Each structure stands twice: as structure tokens, then as C-alpha cells.
PDB file of C-alpha atoms in Angstrom:
ATOM      1  CA  MET A   1     -33.920 -29.894 -37.840  1.00 55.00           C
ATOM      2  CA  SER A   2     -36.196 -26.941 -37.188  1.00 59.00           C
ATOM      3  CA  SER A   3     -36.450 -23.954 -39.500  1.00 65.00           C
ATOM      4  CA  LYS A   4     -36.105 -20.362 -38.402  1.00 66.00           C
ATOM      5  CA  LYS A   5     -39.885 -19.939 -38.455  1.00 69.00           C
ATOM      6  CA  ASP A   6     -40.253 -22.710 -35.863  1.00 75.00           C
ATOM      7  CA  GLU A   7     -37.825 -21.101 -33.398  1.00 81.00           C
ATOM      8  CA  ILE A   8     -39.384 -19.340 -30.408  1.00 80.00           C
ATOM      9  CA  LYS A   9     -37.758 -16.007 -29.760  1.00 83.00           C
ATOM     10  CA  ASP A  10     -37.758 -14.337 -26.366  1.00 85.00           C
ATOM     11  CA  VAL A  11     -38.336 -10.666 -27.078  1.00 82.00           C
ATOM     12  CA  GLN A  12     -38.384  -8.318 -24.120  1.00 86.00           C
ATOM     13  CA  PRO A  13     -39.379  -4.640 -24.073  1.00 85.00           C
ATOM     14  CA  ILE A  14     -36.900  -1.885 -23.308  1.00 86.00           C
ATOM     15  CA  ARG A  15     -37.613  -1.215 -19.648  1.00 90.00           C
ATOM     16  CA  SER A  16     -35.307   1.600 -18.663  1.00 94.00           C
ATOM     17  CA  LEU A  17     -34.394   5.011 -19.978  1.00 94.00           C
ATOM     18  CA  GLU A  18     -30.705   3.973 -19.808  1.00 95.00           C
ATOM     19  CA  GLN A  19     -31.292   0.991 -22.103  1.00 93.00           C
ATOM     20  CA  LEU A  20     -33.269   3.222 -24.480  1.00 93.00           C
ATOM     21  CA  ASN A  21     -30.500   5.805 -24.641  1.00 94.00           C
ATOM     22  CA  ASP A  22     -27.836   3.119 -25.110  1.00 93.00           C
ATOM     23  CA  LEU A  23     -29.798   1.628 -27.990  1.00 92.00           C
ATOM     24  CA  LYS A  24     -30.270   5.015 -29.625  1.00 93.00           C
ATOM     25  CA  CYS A  25     -26.530   5.762 -29.366  1.00 93.00           C
ATOM     26  CA  SER A  26     -25.616   2.356 -30.776  1.00 93.00           C
ATOM     27  CA  LEU A  27     -28.036   2.712 -33.704  1.00 92.00           C
ATOM     28  CA  LYS A  28     -26.685   6.141 -34.567  1.00 91.00           C
ATOM     29  CA  LYS A  29     -23.068   5.049 -34.314  1.00 92.00           C
ATOM     30  CA  TRP A  30     -23.189   1.616 -35.942  1.00 94.00           C
ATOM     31  CA  CYS A  31     -26.308   1.463 -38.132  1.00 92.00           C
ATOM     32  CA  GLY A  32     -26.610   4.901 -39.583  1.00 87.00           C
ATOM     33  CA  GLU A  33     -29.150   7.742 -39.626  1.00 90.00           C
ATOM     34  CA  ARG A  34     -31.873   5.818 -41.477  1.00 87.00           C
ATOM     35  CA  ASP A  35     -32.174   3.084 -38.844  1.00 89.00           C
ATOM     36  CA  TYR A  36     -31.877   5.654 -36.027  1.00 92.00           C
ATOM     37  CA  ILE A  37     -34.782   7.688 -37.453  1.00 89.00           C
ATOM     38  CA  ILE A  38     -36.918   4.586 -38.052  1.00 89.00           C
ATOM     39  CA  PHE A  39     -36.329   3.607 -34.421  1.00 91.00           C
ATOM     40  CA  LEU A  40     -37.282   7.102 -33.149  1.00 92.00           C
ATOM     41  CA  LEU A  41     -40.445   7.076 -35.262  1.00 90.00           C
ATOM     42  CA  GLY A  42     -41.344   3.656 -33.888  1.00 91.00           C
ATOM     43  CA  ILE A  43     -40.899   4.480 -30.237  1.00 91.00           C
ATOM     44  CA  ASN A  44     -42.708   7.774 -30.574  1.00 91.00           C
ATOM     45  CA  THR A  45     -45.633   6.598 -32.648  1.00 89.00           C
ATOM     46  CA  GLY A  46     -46.069   2.969 -31.595  1.00 89.00           C
ATOM     47  CA  LEU A  47     -46.062   1.781 -35.217  1.00 90.00           C
ATOM     48  CA  ARG A  48     -44.753  -1.661 -36.061  1.00 89.00           C
ATOM     49  CA  PHE A  49     -41.501  -1.885 -37.965  1.00 86.00           C
ATOM     50  CA  SER A  50     -43.207  -3.332 -41.038  1.00 90.00           C
ATOM     51  CA  ASP A  51     -45.598  -0.286 -41.043  1.00 92.00           C
ATOM     52  CA  LEU A  52     -42.727   2.146 -40.642  1.00 89.00           C
ATOM     53  CA  LEU A  53     -40.934   0.659 -43.707  1.00 88.00           C
ATOM     54  CA  LYS A  54     -44.010   1.354 -45.819  1.00 91.00           C
ATOM     55  CA  LEU A  55     -44.077   5.053 -44.992  1.00 87.00           C
ATOM     56  CA  LYS A  56     -43.309   7.552 -47.753  1.00 87.00           C
ATOM     57  CA  ILE A  57     -42.055  11.124 -47.288  1.00 84.00           C
ATOM     58  CA  THR A  58     -45.412  12.427 -48.443  1.00 87.00           C
ATOM     59  CA  ASP A  59     -47.075  10.449 -45.584  1.00 83.00           C
ATOM     60  CA  ILE A  60     -45.222  12.511 -43.021  1.00 78.00           C
ATOM     61  CA  LYS A  61     -44.043  15.801 -44.572  1.00 81.00           C
ATOM     62  CA  GLY A  62     -46.216  18.754 -43.633  1.00 80.00           C
ATOM     63  CA  LYS A  63     -48.495  16.805 -41.307  1.00 70.00           C
ATOM     64  CA  ARG A  64     -49.265  18.298 -37.919  1.00 74.00           C
ATOM     65  CA  ASN A  65     -51.483  17.082 -35.103  1.00 65.00           C
TER      66      ASN A  65
END
């Protein structure tokens, strides 16, 4: 029996604007504001999920490019 670590997962990028909008709506409706905001930060910054979870408010608040 193989463990979850041994399983190969087929992960595909979001390829269309329609898929992206559907995912955003689903996250907002079913997962809550936190997950929706983490997703928005990820797609707009290119940060990995693990890096997004480490962010603190002070890392973002008041920062401008």
C-alpha cells in the first residue's frame, strides 16, 4: 500500500479567466473571506501557499511599491 507522499498528483494551472472567476466565487461562497484573500494574494503576487501562510499583517500593512 502506498502512502499519500508516494502518490503522484496531476496539478494543472488555471488556464482561463472563466475558471479563475469560478474559483474565486466558490472560495468566497464556500470557504470564507480568509481563503479568498489568500488566493487573491497568491495569484497577484506569485507567492507559494506556504509563503502566504507565513505572512503577518505587519509584512503587508502600509507597504507600497
